[in-house]
Each structure stands twice: as structure tokens, then as C-alpha cells.
PDB file of C-alpha atoms and ligand atoms in Angstrom:
ATOM      1  CA  MET A 253      -4.508  23.325  22.420  1.00  0.00           C
ATOM      2  CA  ARG A 254      -6.980  22.579  19.636  1.00  0.00           C
ATOM      3  CA  GLU A 255      -9.994  20.457  20.530  1.00  0.00           C
ATOM      4  CA  LEU A 256     -11.235  17.951  17.989  1.00  0.00           C
ATOM      5  CA  ASP A 257     -14.223  15.646  18.334  1.00  0.00           C
ATOM      6  CA  VAL A 258     -13.409  12.047  17.389  1.00  0.00           C
ATOM      7  CA  LYS A 259     -16.707  11.982  15.464  1.00  0.00           C
ATOM      8  CA  VAL A 260     -15.003  14.204  12.866  1.00  0.00           C
ATOM      9  CA  ILE A 261     -12.281  11.573  12.506  1.00  0.00           C
ATOM     10  CA  GLU A 262     -14.881   8.808  12.271  1.00  0.00           C
ATOM     11  CA  ALA A 263     -16.662  10.570   9.402  1.00  0.00           C
ATOM     12  CA  LYS A 264     -13.371  11.256   7.598  1.00  0.00           C
ATOM     13  CA  VAL A 265     -12.216   7.630   7.897  1.00  0.00           C
ATOM     14  CA  LYS A 266     -15.523   6.486   6.413  1.00  0.00           C
ATOM     15  CA  GLU A 267     -15.203   8.898   3.478  1.00  0.00           C
ATOM     16  CA  LEU A 268     -11.557   7.964   2.811  1.00  0.00           C
ATOM     17  CA  ALA A 269     -12.278   4.216   2.982  1.00  0.00           C
ATOM     18  CA  ILE A 270     -15.007   4.454   0.351  1.00  0.00           C
ATOM     19  CA  GLU A 271     -13.030   6.777  -1.919  1.00  0.00           C
ATOM     20  CA  ALA A 272      -9.839   4.706  -1.649  1.00  0.00           C
ATOM     21  CA  ASN A 273     -11.770   1.658  -2.816  1.00  0.00           C
ATOM     22  CA  TYR A 274     -13.480   3.428  -5.755  1.00  0.00           C
ATOM     23  CA  TYR A 275     -10.751   5.718  -7.101  1.00  0.00           C
ATOM     24  CA  LEU A 276      -7.230   4.690  -8.035  1.00  0.00           C
ATOM     25  CA  PRO A 277      -4.706   7.382  -6.976  1.00  0.00           C
ATOM     26  CA  ARG A 278      -3.395   9.724  -9.681  1.00  0.00           C
ATOM     27  CA  ASP A 279       0.235   8.605  -9.270  1.00  0.00           C
ATOM     28  CA  VAL A 280      -0.693   4.954  -9.882  1.00  0.00           C
ATOM     29  CA  LYS A 281      -2.800   5.816 -12.932  1.00  0.00           C
ATOM     30  CA  ASP A 282       0.041   7.935 -14.331  1.00  0.00           C
ATOM     31  CA  ARG A 283       2.585   5.115 -13.950  1.00  0.00           C
ATOM     32  CA  ILE A 284       0.259   2.599 -15.625  1.00  0.00           C
ATOM     33  CA  GLU A 285      -0.237   5.015 -18.529  1.00  0.00           C
ATOM     34  CA  ILE A 286       3.506   5.680 -18.950  1.00  0.00           C
ATOM     35  CA  LEU A 287       4.464   1.997 -18.824  1.00  0.00           C
ATOM     36  CA  LYS A 288       1.589   1.018 -21.131  1.00  0.00           C
ATOM     37  CA  ASN A 289       2.975   3.403 -23.756  1.00  0.00           C
ATOM     38  CA  GLU A 290       6.441   1.864 -23.360  1.00  0.00           C
ATOM     39  CA  GLU A 291       5.186  -1.748 -23.451  1.00  0.00           C
ATOM     40  CA  SER A 292       5.974  -3.488 -26.752  1.00  0.00           C
ATOM     41  CA  TYR A 293       4.363  -6.901 -26.087  1.00  0.00           C
ATOM     42  CA  PRO A 294       0.774  -6.677 -27.461  1.00  0.00           C
ATOM     43  CA  LEU A 295      -0.826  -8.982 -24.864  1.00  0.00           C
ATOM     44  CA  ALA A 296       0.772  -6.995 -22.017  1.00  0.00           C
ATOM     45  CA  LYS A 297      -0.403  -3.714 -23.546  1.00  0.00           C
ATOM     46  CA  ASP A 298      -3.903  -5.145 -23.927  1.00  0.00           C
ATOM     47  CA  ILE A 299      -4.005  -6.164 -20.241  1.00  0.00           C
ATOM     48  CA  LEU A 300      -2.827  -2.703 -19.163  1.00  0.00           C
ATOM     49  CA  GLU A 301      -5.667  -1.219 -21.247  1.00  0.00           C
ATOM     50  CA  LYS A 302      -8.116  -3.539 -19.464  1.00  0.00           C
ATOM     51  CA  ILE A 303      -6.726  -2.371 -16.113  1.00  0.00           C
ATOM     52  CA  GLU A 304      -7.310   1.235 -17.211  1.00  0.00           C
ATOM     53  CA  GLU A 305     -10.822   0.403 -18.353  1.00  0.00           C
ATOM     54  CA  ASN A 306     -11.439  -1.253 -14.984  1.00  0.00           C
ATOM     55  CA  TYR A 307     -10.469   1.831 -12.984  1.00  0.00           C
ATOM     56  CA  ARG A 308     -12.490   4.120 -15.267  1.00  0.00           C
ATOM     57  CA  VAL A 309     -15.604   1.954 -14.783  1.00  0.00           C
ATOM     58  CA  ALA A 310     -15.009   1.921 -11.002  1.00  0.00           C
ATOM     59  CA  GLU A 311     -14.729   5.733 -10.976  1.00  0.00           C
ATOM     60  CA  ASN A 312     -17.759   6.369 -13.167  1.00  0.00           C
ATOM     61  CA  GLU A 313     -20.056   3.817 -11.558  1.00  0.00           C
ATOM     62  CA  LYS A 314     -18.736   4.315  -8.024  1.00  0.00           C
ATOM     63  CA  LYS A 315     -17.899   0.668  -7.567  1.00  0.00           C
ATOM     64  CA  PRO A 316     -14.884  -0.976  -5.899  1.00  0.00           C
ATOM     65  CA  LEU A 317     -11.775  -1.289  -8.068  1.00  0.00           C
ATOM     66  CA  CYS A 318     -11.444  -4.933  -7.037  1.00  0.00           C
ATOM     67  CA  GLN A 319     -13.545  -7.607  -5.338  1.00  0.00           C
ATOM     68  CA  ASP A 320     -10.843  -7.748  -2.654  1.00  0.00           C
ATOM     69  CA  THR A 321     -11.490  -4.534  -0.778  1.00  0.00           C
ATOM     70  CA  GLY A 322      -8.756  -5.514   1.628  1.00  0.00           C
ATOM     71  CA  MET A 323      -7.890  -5.253   5.275  1.00  0.00           C
ATOM     72  CA  ALA A 324      -8.317  -1.676   6.397  1.00  0.00           C
ATOM     73  CA  CYS A 325      -4.875  -0.157   7.036  1.00  0.00           C
ATOM     74  CA  VAL A 326      -5.076   3.247   8.673  1.00  0.00           C
ATOM     75  CA  PHE A 327      -2.031   5.481   9.180  1.00  0.00           C
ATOM     76  CA  ILE A 328      -2.791   8.311  11.551  1.00  0.00           C
ATOM     77  CA  GLU A 329      -0.469  11.146  12.523  1.00  0.00           C
ATOM     78  CA  VAL A 330      -1.736  12.990  15.565  1.00  0.00           C
ATOM     79  CA  GLY A 331      -0.434  16.479  16.289  1.00  0.00           C
ATOM     80  CA  GLN A 332       0.663  16.768  19.920  1.00  0.00           C
ATOM     81  CA  ASP A 333      -1.330  20.019  20.261  1.00  0.00           C
ATOM     82  CA  VAL A 334      -4.640  18.309  19.519  1.00  0.00           C
ATOM     83  CA  HIS A 335      -6.931  17.396  22.397  1.00  0.00           C
ATOM     84  CA  LEU A 336      -9.308  14.664  21.259  1.00  0.00           C
ATOM     85  CA  ILE A 337     -12.772  14.833  22.781  1.00  0.00           C
ATOM     86  CA  GLY A 338     -16.090  13.022  22.423  1.00  0.00           C
ATOM     87  CA  GLY A 339     -14.921   9.428  22.820  1.00  0.00           C
ATOM     88  CA  ASN A 340     -12.230   6.895  22.081  1.00  0.00           C
ATOM     89  CA  LEU A 341     -10.036   7.444  18.992  1.00  0.00           C
ATOM     90  CA  GLU A 342      -9.563   3.769  18.125  1.00  0.00           C
ATOM     91  CA  GLU A 343     -13.272   3.064  18.423  1.00  0.00           C
ATOM     92  CA  SER A 344     -14.038   5.995  16.141  1.00  0.00           C
ATOM     93  CA  ILE A 345     -11.595   4.810  13.479  1.00  0.00           C
ATOM     94  CA  ASN A 346     -13.117   1.329  13.594  1.00  0.00           C
ATOM     95  CA  ASN A 347     -16.653   2.774  13.441  1.00  0.00           C
ATOM     96  CA  GLY A 348     -15.680   4.732  10.325  1.00  0.00           C
ATOM     97  CA  VAL A 349     -14.307   1.572   8.700  1.00  0.00           C
ATOM     98  CA  ARG A 350     -17.383  -0.465   9.647  1.00  0.00           C
ATOM     99  CA  ASP A 351     -19.789   2.117   8.176  1.00  0.00           C
ATOM    100  CA  ALA A 352     -17.735   2.499   4.990  1.00  0.00           C
ATOM    101  CA  TYR A 353     -17.694  -1.231   4.295  1.00  0.00           C
ATOM    102  CA  GLU A 354     -21.431  -1.515   4.968  1.00  0.00           C
ATOM    103  CA  GLU A 355     -22.667   1.586   3.148  1.00  0.00           C
ATOM    104  CA  GLY A 356     -20.074   1.517   0.362  1.00  0.00           C
ATOM    105  CA  TYR A 357     -20.910  -2.132  -0.498  1.00  0.00           C
ATOM    106  CA  LEU A 358     -17.305  -3.178   0.108  1.00  0.00           C
ATOM    107  CA  ARG A 359     -16.577  -6.861   0.691  1.00  0.00           C
ATOM    108  CA  LYS A 360     -15.987  -7.792   4.321  1.00  0.00           C
ATOM    109  CA  SER A 361     -12.768  -9.752   4.182  1.00  0.00           C
ATOM    110  CA  VAL A 362     -11.710 -10.143   7.808  1.00  0.00           C
ATOM    111  CA  VAL A 363     -11.976 -13.263   9.981  1.00  0.00           C
ATOM    112  CA  SER A 364     -12.097 -12.604  13.732  1.00  0.00           C
ATOM    113  CA  ASP A 365      -9.637 -15.376  14.519  1.00  0.00           C
ATOM    114  CA  PRO A 366      -6.822 -16.594  12.231  1.00  0.00           C
ATOM    115  CA  ILE A 367      -7.435 -20.296  12.985  1.00  0.00           C
ATOM    116  CA  LYS A 368     -11.177 -20.529  13.702  1.00  0.00           C
ATOM    117  CA  ARG A 369     -11.852 -18.315  10.665  1.00  0.00           C
ATOM    118  CA  VAL A 370     -15.301 -16.848  11.242  1.00  0.00           C
ATOM    119  CA  ASN A 371     -15.948 -13.673   9.245  1.00  0.00           C
ATOM    120  CA  SER A 372     -16.257 -10.628  11.514  1.00  0.00           C
ATOM    121  CA  ASN A 373     -18.933  -9.363   9.046  1.00  0.00           C
ATOM    122  CA  ASN A 374     -17.871  -5.741   9.419  1.00  0.00           C
ATOM    123  CA  ASN A 375     -14.265  -5.839   8.119  1.00  0.00           C
ATOM    124  CA  LEU A 376     -13.014  -5.045  11.615  1.00  0.00           C
ATOM    125  CA  PRO A 377     -10.660  -4.545  13.220  1.00  0.00           C
ATOM    126  CA  ALA A 378      -8.670  -2.029  11.211  1.00  0.00           C
ATOM    127  CA  ILE A 379      -4.885  -2.186  11.442  1.00  0.00           C
ATOM    128  CA  ILE A 380      -3.991   1.227  12.848  1.00  0.00           C
ATOM    129  CA  ASN A 381      -0.517   2.783  12.797  1.00  0.00           C
ATOM    130  CA  TYR A 382      -0.194   5.765  15.141  1.00  0.00           C
ATOM    131  CA  LYS A 383       2.422   8.476  15.044  1.00  0.00           C
ATOM    132  CA  ILE A 384       2.597  11.512  17.315  1.00  0.00           C
ATOM    133  CA  VAL A 385       3.910  14.562  15.449  1.00  0.00           C
ATOM    134  CA  GLU A 386       4.285  18.298  16.058  1.00  0.00           C
ATOM    135  CA  GLY A 387       1.377  20.672  15.457  1.00  0.00           C
ATOM    136  CA  ASP A 388      -2.387  20.744  15.862  1.00  0.00           C
ATOM    137  CA  LYS A 389      -3.479  18.765  12.831  1.00  0.00           C
ATOM    138  CA  ILE A 390      -4.393  15.141  12.243  1.00  0.00           C
ATOM    139  CA  LYS A 391      -3.353  13.356   9.064  1.00  0.00           C
ATOM    140  CA  ILE A 392      -5.171  10.187   8.079  1.00  0.00           C
ATOM    141  CA  ILE A 393      -4.134   7.823   5.294  1.00  0.00           C
ATOM    142  CA  PHE A 394      -6.483   4.979   4.450  1.00  0.00           C
ATOM    143  CA  SER A 395      -5.039   2.096   2.456  1.00  0.00           C
ATOM    144  CA  PRO A 396      -7.096  -1.052   1.827  1.00  0.00           C
ATOM    145  CA  LYS A 397      -4.676  -3.953   1.370  1.00  0.00           C
ATOM    146  CA  GLY A 398      -5.640  -6.989  -0.695  1.00  0.00           C
ATOM    147  CA  PHE A 399      -4.155 -10.336   0.241  1.00  0.00           C
ATOM    148  CA  GLY A 400      -3.320 -11.674  -3.223  1.00  0.00           C
ATOM    149  CA  SER A 401      -0.305  -9.411  -2.976  1.00  0.00           C
ATOM    150  CA  GLU A 402       0.074  -9.422   0.818  1.00  0.00           C
ATOM    151  CA  ASN A 403       0.535 -13.211   0.731  1.00  0.00           C
ATOM    152  CA  MET A 404       3.488 -12.818  -1.643  1.00  0.00           C
ATOM    153  CA  SER A 405       5.392 -10.570   0.775  1.00  0.00           C
ATOM    154  CA  ALA A 406       8.447 -11.782   2.717  1.00  0.00           C
ATOM    155  CA  ILE A 407      10.874 -10.868   5.463  1.00  0.00           C
ATOM    156  CA  LYS A 408      14.453 -12.028   6.033  1.00  0.00           C
ATOM    157  CA  MET A 409      17.050 -11.369   8.696  1.00  0.00           C
ATOM    158  CA  LEU A 410      20.221 -11.244   6.574  1.00  0.00           C
ATOM    159  CA  LYS A 411      23.722 -11.359   7.985  1.00  0.00           C
ATOM    160  CA  PRO A 412      25.545  -8.026   7.627  1.00  0.00           C
ATOM    161  CA  SER A 413      28.199  -9.846   5.553  1.00  0.00           C
ATOM    162  CA  GLU A 414      25.548 -10.568   2.887  1.00  0.00           C
ATOM    163  CA  GLY A 415      25.566  -6.830   2.210  1.00  0.00           C
ATOM    164  CA  ILE A 416      23.900  -5.008  -0.642  1.00  0.00           C
ATOM    165  CA  GLU A 417      24.078  -8.041  -2.972  1.00  0.00           C
ATOM    166  CA  GLY A 418      22.202 -10.140  -0.396  1.00  0.00           C
ATOM    167  CA  VAL A 419      19.551  -7.438  -0.153  1.00  0.00           C
ATOM    168  CA  LYS A 420      19.128  -7.212  -3.926  1.00  0.00           C
ATOM    169  CA  ASN A 421      18.966 -11.018  -4.338  1.00  0.00           C
ATOM    170  CA  PHE A 422      16.293 -11.348  -1.636  1.00  0.00           C
ATOM    171  CA  ILE A 423      14.122  -8.641  -3.215  1.00  0.00           C
ATOM    172  CA  ILE A 424      14.401 -10.111  -6.713  1.00  0.00           C
ATOM    173  CA  ASP A 425      13.814 -13.693  -5.443  1.00  0.00           C
ATOM    174  CA  THR A 426      10.674 -12.553  -3.639  1.00  0.00           C
ATOM    175  CA  VAL A 427       9.313 -10.981  -6.838  1.00  0.00           C
ATOM    176  CA  VAL A 428      10.238 -14.058  -8.920  1.00  0.00           C
ATOM    177  CA  LYS A 429       8.507 -16.397  -6.435  1.00  0.00           C
ATOM    178  CA  ALA A 430       5.426 -14.157  -6.465  1.00  0.00           C
ATOM    179  CA  GLY A 431       5.119 -14.409 -10.273  1.00  0.00           C
ATOM    180  CA  GLY A 432       1.635 -13.494 -11.474  1.00  0.00           C
ATOM    181  CA  ASN A 433      -0.035 -14.111  -8.069  1.00  0.00           C
ATOM    182  CA  PRO A 434       0.001 -10.518  -6.770  1.00  0.00           C
ATOM    183  CA  CYS A 435      -1.771  -9.168  -9.897  1.00  0.00           C
ATOM    184  CA  PRO A 436       1.120  -7.324 -11.576  1.00  0.00           C
ATOM    185  CA  PRO A 437       2.092  -4.669 -12.399  1.00  0.00           C
ATOM    186  CA  ILE A 438       3.064  -4.526  -8.760  1.00  0.00           C
ATOM    187  CA  VAL A 439       4.468  -1.918  -6.415  1.00  0.00           C
ATOM    188  CA  VAL A 440       7.402  -3.267  -4.406  1.00  0.00           C
ATOM    189  CA  GLY A 441       7.627  -1.775  -0.920  1.00  0.00           C
ATOM    190  CA  VAL A 442      11.007  -2.473   0.656  1.00  0.00           C
ATOM    191  CA  GLY A 443      12.131  -1.949   4.241  1.00  0.00           C
ATOM    192  CA  ILE A 444      15.825  -2.219   5.165  1.00  0.00           C
ATOM    193  CA  GLY A 445      17.090  -1.953   8.743  1.00  0.00           C
ATOM    194  CA  GLY A 446      15.484  -1.571  12.156  1.00  0.00           C
ATOM    195  CA  ASN A 447      14.524  -4.891  13.768  1.00  0.00           C
ATOM    196  CA  PHE A 448      12.046  -7.673  12.923  1.00  0.00           C
ATOM    197  CA  ASP A 449       8.855  -5.667  13.386  1.00  0.00           C
ATOM    198  CA  LYS A 450      10.242  -2.279  12.326  1.00  0.00           C
ATOM    199  CA  VAL A 451      11.438  -3.562   8.959  1.00  0.00           C
ATOM    200  CA  ALA A 452       7.967  -4.904   8.094  1.00  0.00           C
ATOM    201  CA  SER A 453       6.452  -1.574   9.017  1.00  0.00           C
ATOM    202  CA  LEU A 454       9.017   0.249   6.833  1.00  0.00           C
ATOM    203  CA  ALA A 455       8.039  -1.904   3.854  1.00  0.00           C
ATOM    204  CA  LYS A 456       4.353  -1.176   4.445  1.00  0.00           C
ATOM    205  CA  THR A 457       5.040   2.567   4.744  1.00  0.00           C
ATOM    206  CA  ALA A 458       7.019   2.404   1.485  1.00  0.00           C
ATOM    207  CA  LEU A 459       3.823   1.294  -0.268  1.00  0.00           C
ATOM    208  CA  ILE A 460       1.919   4.444   0.617  1.00  0.00           C
ATOM    209  CA  ARG A 461       4.616   6.745  -0.747  1.00  0.00           C
ATOM    210  CA  ASP A 462       3.614   8.403  -4.060  1.00  0.00           C
ATOM    211  CA  LEU A 463       5.062   6.485  -6.978  1.00  0.00           C
ATOM    212  CA  ASP A 464       6.555   9.603  -8.526  1.00  0.00           C
ATOM    213  CA  LYS A 465       8.457  10.431  -5.320  1.00  0.00           C
ATOM    214  CA  ARG A 466      11.873   8.776  -5.134  1.00  0.00           C
ATOM    215  CA  ASN A 467      14.046   8.205  -2.038  1.00  0.00           C
ATOM    216  CA  ASP A 468      15.773  11.422  -0.851  1.00  0.00           C
ATOM    217  CA  ASP A 469      19.140   9.622  -0.527  1.00  0.00           C
ATOM    218  CA  LYS A 470      20.862   9.211  -3.911  1.00  0.00           C
ATOM    219  CA  PHE A 471      22.230   5.779  -2.952  1.00  0.00           C
ATOM    220  CA  TYR A 472      18.722   4.404  -2.318  1.00  0.00           C
ATOM    221  CA  ARG A 473      17.227   6.363  -5.218  1.00  0.00           C
ATOM    222  CA  ASP A 474      19.702   4.610  -7.545  1.00  0.00           C
ATOM    223  CA  LEU A 475      18.946   1.269  -5.883  1.00  0.00           C
ATOM    224  CA  GLU A 476      15.208   1.800  -6.486  1.00  0.00           C
ATOM    225  CA  GLU A 477      15.881   2.454 -10.174  1.00  0.00           C
ATOM    226  CA  GLU A 478      18.277  -0.483 -10.525  1.00  0.00           C
ATOM    227  CA  LEU A 479      15.832  -2.914  -8.909  1.00  0.00           C
ATOM    228  CA  LEU A 480      12.918  -1.623 -10.984  1.00  0.00           C
ATOM    229  CA  GLU A 481      14.921  -2.181 -14.157  1.00  0.00           C
ATOM    230  CA  LYS A 482      15.898  -5.716 -13.057  1.00  0.00           C
ATOM    231  CA  ILE A 483      12.314  -6.603 -12.074  1.00  0.00           C
ATOM    232  CA  ASN A 484      10.978  -5.318 -15.382  1.00  0.00           C
ATOM    233  CA  SER A 485      13.470  -7.514 -17.220  1.00  0.00           C
ATOM    234  CA  LEU A 486      12.139 -10.702 -15.586  1.00  0.00           C
ATOM    235  CA  GLY A 487       9.364 -11.151 -18.166  1.00  0.00           C
ATOM    236  CA  ILE A 488       6.532 -11.710 -15.647  1.00  0.00           C
ATOM    237  CA  GLY A 489       4.434  -8.878 -17.101  1.00  0.00           C
ATOM    238  CA  PRO A 490       0.885  -7.700 -16.394  1.00  0.00           C
ATOM    239  CA  GLN A 491      -1.100 -10.421 -14.599  1.00  0.00           C
ATOM    240  CA  GLY A 492       1.826 -12.791 -15.252  1.00  0.00           C
ATOM    241  CA  PHE A 493       1.184 -13.097 -19.014  1.00  0.00           C
ATOM    242  CA  GLY A 494       4.633 -11.824 -20.016  1.00  0.00           C
ATOM    243  CA  GLY A 495       5.997  -8.472 -21.084  1.00  0.00           C
ATOM    244  CA  ARG A 496       8.092  -5.748 -19.505  1.00  0.00           C
ATOM    245  CA  THR A 497       5.578  -4.180 -17.169  1.00  0.00           C
ATOM    246  CA  THR A 498       6.000  -6.273 -14.007  1.00  0.00           C
ATOM    247  CA  ALA A 499       6.419  -3.401 -11.526  1.00  0.00           C
ATOM    248  CA  LEU A 500       5.277   0.212 -11.463  1.00  0.00           C
ATOM    249  CA  ALA A 501       7.844   1.217  -8.850  1.00  0.00           C
ATOM    250  CA  VAL A 502      10.229   0.044  -6.146  1.00  0.00           C
ATOM    251  CA  ASN A 503       9.951   2.196  -3.022  1.00  0.00           C
ATOM    252  CA  ILE A 504      12.644   1.737  -0.368  1.00  0.00           C
ATOM    253  CA  GLU A 505      12.552   2.987   3.232  1.00  0.00           C
ATOM    254  CA  VAL A 506      15.523   2.530   5.566  1.00  0.00           C
ATOM    255  CA  PHE A 507      16.230   2.772   9.307  1.00  0.00           C
ATOM    256  CA  PRO A 508      19.359   2.329  11.474  1.00  0.00           C
ATOM    257  CA  THR A 509      19.922  -1.232  12.647  1.00  0.00           C
ATOM    258  CA  HIS A 510      22.006  -3.393  15.021  1.00  0.00           C
ATOM    259  CA  ILE A 511      25.688  -4.141  14.271  1.00  0.00           C
ATOM    260  CA  ALA A 512      24.828  -7.852  14.064  1.00  0.00           C
ATOM    261  CA  GLY A 513      21.877  -7.616  11.682  1.00  0.00           C
ATOM    262  CA  LEU A 514      20.570  -6.623   8.260  1.00  0.00           C
ATOM    263  CA  PRO A 515      16.775  -7.046   8.241  1.00  0.00           C
ATOM    264  CA  VAL A 516      14.976  -6.762   4.889  1.00  0.00           C
ATOM    265  CA  ALA A 517      11.233  -6.866   4.205  1.00  0.00           C
ATOM    266  CA  VAL A 518       9.428  -6.877   0.883  1.00  0.00           C
ATOM    267  CA  ASN A 519       5.762  -5.936   0.954  1.00  0.00           C
ATOM    268  CA  ILE A 520       4.147  -6.335  -2.446  1.00  0.00           C
ATOM    269  CA  ASN A 521       1.102  -4.440  -3.644  1.00  0.00           C
ATOM    270  CA  CYS A 522      -0.881  -5.016  -6.828  1.00  0.00           C
ATOM    271  CA  HIS A 523      -1.858  -2.731  -9.713  1.00  0.00           C
ATOM    272  CA  SER A 524      -4.766  -1.759  -7.466  1.00  0.00           C
ATOM    273  CA  THR A 525      -2.431   0.061  -5.048  1.00  0.00           C
ATOM    274  CA  ARG A 526      -4.997   2.132  -3.175  1.00  0.00           C
ATOM    275  CA  HIS A 527      -4.530   4.919  -0.678  1.00  0.00           C
ATOM    276  CA  LYS A 528      -6.319   8.146   0.087  1.00  0.00           C
ATOM    277  CA  GLU A 529      -5.367  10.802   2.624  1.00  0.00           C
ATOM    278  CA  ALA A 530      -6.764  13.852   4.361  1.00  0.00           C
ATOM    279  CA  ILE A 531      -5.569  16.404   6.903  1.00  0.00           C
ATOM    280  CA  ILE A 532      -8.034  17.650   9.492  1.00  0.00           C
TER     281      ILE A 532
HETATM  282  S1  LIG B   4      -3.972  -8.603  -5.497  1.00  0.00           S
HETATM  283 FE1  LIG B   4      -4.971  -6.597  -5.804  1.00  0.00          FE
HETATM  284  S2  LIG B   4      -5.957  -6.690  -7.844  1.00  0.00           S
HETATM  285 FE2  LIG B   4      -5.404  -8.793  -7.200  1.00  0.00          FE
HETATM  286  S3  LIG B   4      -7.296  -9.594  -6.250  1.00  0.00           S
HETATM  287 FE3  LIG B   4      -6.008  -8.740  -4.596  1.00  0.00          FE
HETATM  288  S4  LIG B   4      -6.661  -6.590  -4.360  1.00  0.00           S
HETATM  289 FE4  LIG B   4      -7.454  -7.328  -6.318  1.00  0.00          FE
END
């Protein structure tokens, strides 16, 4: 059994939170570059160049990529052979987030109560997803999630008889309704299956998958490509000003479901799709 002090996790969460907000991941930058070169509409190309300039300035000056530094989403995989010592894991994760948002000059965007709406002033609490896995390592993924795109996300409990066409129509309708609001080019995270809460979590997990990694199952890999092509034919374009580049990728995650249901969730992320990971 490996012993690990939660203070190590706290420090790592802080580091990842700052870096995720300053540096766009390589896979996202690569997709923007590829699609910019394929974009024929001059205004769209110009906006994609501005997006590239924005992330270069953020990197060089160590400043947040966007004013919306998001709710702190933390995905943590804990090896079952790790014995955590030195305190409470959840408290340590939240302490790391709090320190990152204070010391990294990241906007505090969380209200303590959804109706009374008083800012918590420390961007807490983080939304933490735990998974127990084999081994003696801990994997942490930090993903700040802006709400311009989160607000454009949707969930629907389809009837099984609506089938694959129903799924495709719901995904496309959600993107059409979102228009320019989620700061395109977007990443479309799709969950299919499970139940009401599981499908939303699948869609969120789909957003942290590398954009150059496609679904392992050929059926869903083809569906990802088909939907991406359809979305990029809608004419929404970067920031909604028209053009081909509406989405960088469609990532689909699936799970078994009930005979009476076909849940689908679409979680949209913006061109500032941020995530940073580490293994301790
Ligand atoms: S949707 Fe993304 S790019 Fe747009 S304001 Fe929110 S975090 Fe920033």
C-alpha cells in the first residue's frame, strides 16, 4: 500500500488549475490550426487567427485564456492501493482550487446558492468526479468550464423507437439553438445511454477526451465524423459570424441503458476547451 499525503494532491490541483486556465491544450490548438487552413470564408479565417493570437498572448503573458475562468471541474482517479494520509481529500482539492483562483488571478465565478446568488469569492466548491481504479497512482484532470457554452447544453430522454435518427436530430438541434452563444468553434460532448444523471456525466467526460482520439467503436467513430460534417455545414462559423468552422470535434461516449429508454445529453464546450492532467 502506497501512502500519499493529500497536501501533494492539493499542490498539484493548484498547479493544474492555473496551467489549464493559461495554456490551451495541444490537441485543441492543432484542430484550430487545421480547420483555419481549410476555412475559405475570410471573416471566419480572420476570427480563427484572432483566437490563435489570443492563446499565444495568454501563454506568453501567463494570463487566463478567457475572462470566464469557469467552474472548477476535477476528475480524479484514485488507485485502490493508495492510502491517503494527512487530511481530507475533498478539502485538499478545494484548497488547491481556492489558492489557484486567488494566486493565479482567475475570476471567481461561483455563487454559493443558485437562487440567493452571493459570490462565494473563492470559486468554491469544485465539482469533483471520483473514480476508484486499480493500482497505486492518482490521476487528476482539471477542466475549468465556462458557462457561455454550459448554458447551451441539453439533455433529452428519447423513446427507443426514435432510434439513431432521433439521436442525430437532437444533437443537431441543440447546436443550431446554441448558434454563436457558446463561442464557436465548439467541441460537442455527447453522452448516449445510462440513465438521467449518467448520460450527463458521459457528455461531460466526452469533453475531456483528446480531440484527435476518436471513439474505439467504428459505429460511433463514423457517427462522430458524420455529425461533425453536418454541424460544419450549418454555417454558424467562428463566434457565429458564418463559415465552415462551427465545431472542432464531436466526441461521443456511450453506456448500456434500460429497455424502455434512450437518454441523450449534449454538453457543449467553446474554442477555449481547457483541461490539464497529471499522474501522481
Ligand atoms: S464560452 Fe468559452 S470562450 Fe466564451 S466566454 Fe465562456 S469560457 Fe470564454
